[in-house]
PDB file of C-alpha atoms and ligand atoms in Angstrom:
ATOM      1  CA  UNK V   1       0.000   0.000   0.000  1.00  0.00           C
ATOM      2  CA  UNK V   2       1.405   3.398  -1.043  1.00  0.00           C
ATOM      3  CA  UNK V   3       2.478   5.400   2.013  1.00  0.00           C
ATOM      4  CA  UNK V   4       0.646   8.749   1.775  1.00  0.00           C
ATOM      5  CA  UNK V   5       3.544  10.780   3.121  1.00  0.00           C
ATOM      6  CA  UNK V   6       4.629  14.407   2.803  1.00  0.00           C
ATOM      7  CA  UNK V   7       6.692  13.490  -0.277  1.00  0.00           C
ATOM      8  CA  UNK V   8       3.643  12.077  -2.070  1.00  0.00           C
ATOM      9  CA  UNK V   9       1.526  15.082  -1.103  1.00  0.00           C
ATOM     10  CA  UNK V  10       4.226  17.437  -2.456  1.00  0.00           C
ATOM     11  CA  UNK V  11       4.312  15.408  -5.693  1.00  0.00           C
ATOM     12  CA  UNK V  12       0.509  15.637  -6.047  1.00  0.00           C
ATOM     13  CA  UNK V  13       0.643  19.425  -5.506  1.00  0.00           C
ATOM     14  CA  UNK V  14       3.385  19.732  -8.133  1.00  0.00           C
ATOM     15  CA  UNK V  15       1.500  17.577 -10.652  1.00  0.00           C
ATOM     16  CA  UNK V  16      -1.777  19.460 -10.076  1.00  0.00           C
ATOM     17  CA  UNK V  17      -0.005  22.784 -10.642  1.00  0.00           C
ATOM     18  CA  UNK V  18       1.613  21.444 -13.839  1.00  0.00           C
ATOM     19  CA  UNK V  19      -1.751  20.143 -15.059  1.00  0.00           C
ATOM     20  CA  UNK V  20      -3.620  23.429 -14.384  1.00  0.00           C
ATOM     21  CA  UNK V  21      -0.858  25.435 -16.031  1.00  0.00           C
ATOM     22  CA  UNK V  22      -0.681  23.288 -19.179  1.00  0.00           C
ATOM     23  CA  UNK V  23      -3.751  23.632 -19.176  1.00  0.00           C
ATOM     24  CA  UNK V  24      -4.820  20.059 -19.128  1.00  0.00           C
ATOM     25  CA  UNK V  25      -7.533  17.897 -17.588  1.00  0.00           C
ATOM     26  CA  UNK V  26      -5.234  15.125 -16.457  1.00  0.00           C
ATOM     27  CA  UNK V  27      -1.601  14.268 -15.721  1.00  0.00           C
ATOM     28  CA  UNK V  28       0.129  10.976 -14.882  1.00  0.00           C
ATOM     29  CA  UNK V  29       3.225  10.670 -12.682  1.00  0.00           C
ATOM     30  CA  UNK V  30       5.143   9.102 -15.596  1.00  0.00           C
ATOM     31  CA  UNK V  31       4.745  12.413 -17.483  1.00  0.00           C
ATOM     32  CA  UNK V  32       6.816  14.167 -14.811  1.00  0.00           C
ATOM     33  CA  UNK V  33       9.335  11.304 -14.773  1.00  0.00           C
ATOM     34  CA  UNK V  34       8.098   9.859 -11.509  1.00  0.00           C
ATOM     35  CA  UNK V  35       7.372   6.160 -11.727  1.00  0.00           C
ATOM     36  CA  UNK V  36       4.611   5.753  -9.175  1.00  0.00           C
ATOM     37  CA  UNK V  37       1.022   4.642  -9.644  1.00  0.00           C
ATOM     38  CA  UNK V  38      -0.400   8.172  -9.370  1.00  0.00           C
ATOM     39  CA  UNK V  39      -2.563  10.359 -11.622  1.00  0.00           C
ATOM     40  CA  UNK V  40      -4.320  13.713 -11.072  1.00  0.00           C
ATOM     41  CA  UNK V  41      -7.477  14.672 -12.986  1.00  0.00           C
ATOM     42  CA  UNK V  42      -9.793  17.681 -13.050  1.00  0.00           C
ATOM     43  CA  UNK V  43     -12.484  17.774 -15.745  1.00  0.00           C
ATOM     44  CA  UNK V  44     -14.609  20.381 -13.889  1.00  0.00           C
ATOM     45  CA  UNK V  45     -15.510  23.644 -15.625  1.00  0.00           C
ATOM     46  CA  UNK V  46     -14.432  25.652 -12.575  1.00  0.00           C
ATOM     47  CA  UNK V  47     -11.062  23.805 -12.478  1.00  0.00           C
ATOM     48  CA  UNK V  48     -11.501  23.202  -8.758  1.00  0.00           C
ATOM     49  CA  UNK V  49     -12.369  19.523  -8.398  1.00  0.00           C
ATOM     50  CA  UNK V  50      -9.057  17.717  -8.258  1.00  0.00           C
ATOM     51  CA  UNK V  51      -9.272  13.920  -8.348  1.00  0.00           C
ATOM     52  CA  UNK V  52      -6.183  12.056  -7.112  1.00  0.00           C
ATOM     53  CA  UNK V  53      -6.015   8.365  -8.060  1.00  0.00           C
ATOM     54  CA  UNK V  54      -3.350   6.272  -6.290  1.00  0.00           C
ATOM     55  CA  UNK V  55      -2.880   2.598  -7.247  1.00  0.00           C
ATOM     56  CA  UNK V  56      -5.934   2.838  -9.493  1.00  0.00           C
ATOM     57  CA  UNK V  57      -7.299  -0.246 -11.229  1.00  0.00           C
ATOM     58  CA  UNK V  58     -10.178  -0.384 -13.763  1.00  0.00           C
ATOM     59  CA  UNK V  59     -12.482  -3.156 -12.505  1.00  0.00           C
ATOM     60  CA  UNK V  60     -15.336  -2.771 -15.046  1.00  0.00           C
ATOM     61  CA  UNK V  61     -15.749  -1.082 -18.408  1.00  0.00           C
ATOM     62  CA  UNK V  62     -18.605  -0.993 -20.892  1.00  0.00           C
ATOM     63  CA  UNK V  63     -19.720   0.603 -24.124  1.00  0.00           C
ATOM     64  CA  UNK V  64     -17.617   2.635 -26.512  1.00  0.00           C
ATOM     65  CA  UNK V  65     -17.083   6.304 -27.232  1.00  0.00           C
ATOM     66  CA  UNK V  66     -14.821   8.278 -29.554  1.00  0.00           C
ATOM     67  CA  UNK V  67     -13.099  11.457 -28.381  1.00  0.00           C
ATOM     68  CA  UNK V  68     -10.565  13.799 -30.086  1.00  0.00           C
ATOM     69  CA  UNK V  69      -7.554  13.424 -27.799  1.00  0.00           C
ATOM     70  CA  UNK V  70      -4.349  15.347 -27.391  1.00  0.00           C
ATOM     71  CA  UNK V  71      -1.473  14.677 -25.008  1.00  0.00           C
ATOM     72  CA  UNK V  72       1.104  16.771 -23.200  1.00  0.00           C
ATOM     73  CA  UNK V  73       3.664  14.103 -24.108  1.00  0.00           C
ATOM     74  CA  UNK V  74       3.064  14.386 -27.874  1.00  0.00           C
ATOM     75  CA  UNK V  75       2.357  18.106 -28.396  1.00  0.00           C
ATOM     76  CA  UNK V  76       0.614  19.103 -31.640  1.00  0.00           C
ATOM     77  CA  UNK V  77      -0.858  15.659 -32.282  1.00  0.00           C
ATOM     78  CA  UNK V  78      -4.664  15.314 -32.044  1.00  0.00           C
ATOM     79  CA  UNK V  79      -6.764  12.405 -33.211  1.00  0.00           C
ATOM     80  CA  UNK V  80      -9.949  10.500 -32.512  1.00  0.00           C
ATOM     81  CA  UNK V  81      -9.517   7.601 -30.087  1.00  0.00           C
ATOM     82  CA  UNK V  82     -12.129   4.959 -29.269  1.00  0.00           C
ATOM     83  CA  UNK V  83     -12.337   4.029 -25.582  1.00  0.00           C
ATOM     84  CA  UNK V  84     -14.877   2.517 -23.187  1.00  0.00           C
ATOM     85  CA  UNK V  85     -17.908   4.750 -22.577  1.00  0.00           C
ATOM     86  CA  UNK V  86     -18.081   3.905 -18.858  1.00  0.00           C
ATOM     87  CA  UNK V  87     -15.398   2.690 -16.460  1.00  0.00           C
ATOM     88  CA  UNK V  88     -15.428   1.640 -12.801  1.00  0.00           C
ATOM     89  CA  UNK V  89     -12.102   2.334 -11.136  1.00  0.00           C
ATOM     90  CA  UNK V  90     -10.871   1.272  -7.688  1.00  0.00           C
ATOM     91  CA  UNK V  91      -8.221   3.544  -6.181  1.00  0.00           C
ATOM     92  CA  UNK V  92      -6.739   4.946  -2.976  1.00  0.00           C
ATOM     93  CA  UNK V  93      -7.324   8.644  -2.263  1.00  0.00           C
ATOM     94  CA  UNK V  94      -5.054  11.084  -0.428  1.00  0.00           C
ATOM     95  CA  UNK V  95      -6.768  10.188   2.871  1.00  0.00           C
ATOM     96  CA  UNK V  96      -5.697   6.577   2.365  1.00  0.00           C
ATOM     97  CA  UNK V  97      -9.294   5.434   1.757  1.00  0.00           C
ATOM     98  CA  UNK V  98      -9.806   2.734  -0.872  1.00  0.00           C
ATOM     99  CA  UNK V  99     -12.621   4.057  -3.088  1.00  0.00           C
ATOM    100  CA  UNK V 100     -14.605   2.956  -6.137  1.00  0.00           C
ATOM    101  CA  UNK V 101     -15.688   5.449  -8.807  1.00  0.00           C
ATOM    102  CA  UNK V 102     -17.865   4.887 -11.882  1.00  0.00           C
ATOM    103  CA  UNK V 103     -17.365   7.474 -14.599  1.00  0.00           C
ATOM    104  CA  UNK V 104     -18.612   8.129 -18.118  1.00  0.00           C
ATOM    105  CA  UNK V 105     -18.086  10.861 -20.711  1.00  0.00           C
ATOM    106  CA  UNK V 106     -14.934  12.962 -20.592  1.00  0.00           C
ATOM    107  CA  UNK V 107     -13.999  11.758 -17.089  1.00  0.00           C
ATOM    108  CA  UNK V 108     -14.015   8.153 -18.345  1.00  0.00           C
ATOM    109  CA  UNK V 109     -11.844   9.142 -21.329  1.00  0.00           C
ATOM    110  CA  UNK V 110      -9.421  10.984 -19.058  1.00  0.00           C
ATOM    111  CA  UNK V 111      -9.124   8.115 -16.538  1.00  0.00           C
ATOM    112  CA  UNK V 112      -8.317   5.670 -19.375  1.00  0.00           C
ATOM    113  CA  UNK V 113      -5.899   8.150 -20.999  1.00  0.00           C
ATOM    114  CA  UNK V 114      -4.018   8.725 -17.721  1.00  0.00           C
ATOM    115  CA  UNK V 115      -3.917   5.064 -16.632  1.00  0.00           C
ATOM    116  CA  UNK V 116      -2.492   4.241 -20.080  1.00  0.00           C
ATOM    117  CA  UNK V 117       0.390   6.606 -19.255  1.00  0.00           C
ATOM    118  CA  UNK V 118       1.155   4.569 -16.112  1.00  0.00           C
ATOM    119  CA  UNK V 119       1.501   1.530 -18.409  1.00  0.00           C
ATOM    120  CA  UNK V 120       3.877   3.538 -20.610  1.00  0.00           C
ATOM    121  CA  UNK V 121       1.217   3.878 -23.319  1.00  0.00           C
ATOM    122  CA  UNK V 122       0.305   7.071 -25.203  1.00  0.00           C
ATOM    123  CA  UNK V 123      -2.923   7.468 -27.185  1.00  0.00           C
ATOM    124  CA  UNK V 124      -1.014   7.398 -30.503  1.00  0.00           C
ATOM    125  CA  UNK V 125      -0.456   3.663 -30.015  1.00  0.00           C
ATOM    126  CA  UNK V 126      -4.224   3.147 -30.117  1.00  0.00           C
ATOM    127  CA  UNK V 127      -4.498   4.627 -33.618  1.00  0.00           C
ATOM    128  CA  UNK V 128      -4.327   2.696 -36.890  1.00  0.00           C
ATOM    129  CA  UNK V 129      -0.885   1.711 -38.254  1.00  0.00           C
ATOM    130  CA  UNK V 130      -1.403   4.148 -41.151  1.00  0.00           C
ATOM    131  CA  UNK V 131      -2.140   7.061 -38.793  1.00  0.00           C
ATOM    132  CA  UNK V 132       0.877   6.133 -36.654  1.00  0.00           C
ATOM    133  CA  UNK V 133       3.102   6.197 -39.761  1.00  0.00           C
ATOM    134  CA  UNK V 134       1.792   9.625 -40.723  1.00  0.00           C
ATOM    135  CA  UNK V 135       2.326  10.939 -37.176  1.00  0.00           C
ATOM    136  CA  UNK V 136       5.896   9.559 -37.085  1.00  0.00           C
ATOM    137  CA  UNK V 137       6.623  11.282 -40.398  1.00  0.00           C
ATOM    138  CA  UNK V 138       5.115  14.545 -39.093  1.00  0.00           C
ATOM    139  CA  UNK V 139       7.133  14.400 -35.854  1.00  0.00           C
ATOM    140  CA  UNK V 140      10.320  13.588 -37.816  1.00  0.00           C
ATOM    141  CA  UNK V 141       9.691  16.580 -40.088  1.00  0.00           C
ATOM    142  CA  UNK V 142       9.039  18.805 -37.050  1.00  0.00           C
ATOM    143  CA  UNK V 143      12.285  17.530 -35.491  1.00  0.00           C
ATOM    144  CA  UNK V 144      14.248  18.388 -38.655  1.00  0.00           C
ATOM    145  CA  UNK V 145      12.769  21.892 -38.781  1.00  0.00           C
ATOM    146  CA  UNK V 146      13.406  22.631 -35.108  1.00  0.00           C
ATOM    147  CA  UNK V 147      16.844  20.952 -35.115  1.00  0.00           C
TER     148      UNK V 147
HETATM  149  O1  K2U B 201      -2.272  13.200 -20.000  1.00  0.00           O
HETATM  150  C1  K2U B 201      -2.106  14.177 -20.725  1.00  0.00           C
HETATM  151  O2  K2U B 201      -1.296  14.214 -21.651  1.00  0.00           O
HETATM  152  C2  K2U B 201      -3.026  15.369 -20.549  1.00  0.00           C
HETATM  153  C3  K2U B 201      -4.085  15.197 -21.564  1.00  0.00           C
HETATM  154  C4  K2U B 201      -5.221  14.521 -20.910  1.00  0.00           C
HETATM  155  C5  K2U B 201      -6.317  14.149 -21.849  1.00  0.00           C
HETATM  156  C6  K2U B 201      -6.215  14.269 -23.223  1.00  0.00           C
HETATM  157  C7  K2U B 201      -7.301  13.925 -24.026  1.00  0.00           C
HETATM  158  C8  K2U B 201      -8.458  13.432 -23.473  1.00  0.00           C
HETATM  159  C9  K2U B 201      -8.532  13.284 -22.111  1.00  0.00           C
HETATM  160  C10 K2U B 201      -7.470  13.641 -21.307  1.00  0.00           C
HETATM  161  C11 K2U B 201      -4.391  16.549 -22.196  1.00  0.00           C
HETATM  162  O3  K2U B 201      -3.252  17.301 -22.386  1.00  0.00           O
HETATM  163  S1  K2U B 201      -5.420  17.548 -21.302  1.00  0.00           S
HETATM  164  C12 K2U B 201      -5.758  18.719 -22.590  1.00  0.00           C
HETATM  165  C13 K2U B 201      -7.200  18.603 -22.898  1.00  0.00           C
HETATM  166  C14 K2U B 201      -8.054  19.566 -22.365  1.00  0.00           C
HETATM  167  C15 K2U B 201      -9.410  19.423 -22.566  1.00  0.00           C
HETATM  168  C16 K2U B 201      -9.928  18.328 -23.279  1.00  0.00           C
HETATM  169  C17 K2U B 201      -9.055  17.375 -23.789  1.00  0.00           C
HETATM  170  C18 K2U B 201      -7.676  17.513 -23.608  1.00  0.00           C
HETATM  171 ZN1   ZN B 202      -1.365  12.141 -22.262  1.00  0.00          ZN
END
């Protein structure tokens, strides 16, 4: 069980700040080079409902939905990704309570997007081979221009 210590709280505060500044609606610890099972999410309009998922695990998922995704780790790339419409996720919160959350819509997309990051996966890998080839070519061209 993850020890919810001062270090973890400081990491959450840092990640939340990074996410709000991006601006983004989610951020995974792997994106700030910390390899812990931790993501922060806030899909609220008012940007004041931070959700902290520690050791999260999707226990149920159903349906399908398509959403135009972007990612802080692959700037400038946007594409439609199909994911589950509804997910149930078990996780530990900052008060060390084990909780279960069922989400749909954008929150469900975000939870799946962020938990993919913890598995080292970015949304580009969920696209067709052809789209991935085009994205690789685009990124290579961008790299040449900025080099
Ligand atoms: O994890 C990240 O890279 C942050 C992502 C999170 C995300 C992308 C697409 C769909 C769901 C979550 C984005 O940078 S957050 C930017 C954003 C803002 C509003 C709507 C979609 C994406
Ligand atoms: Zn991402």
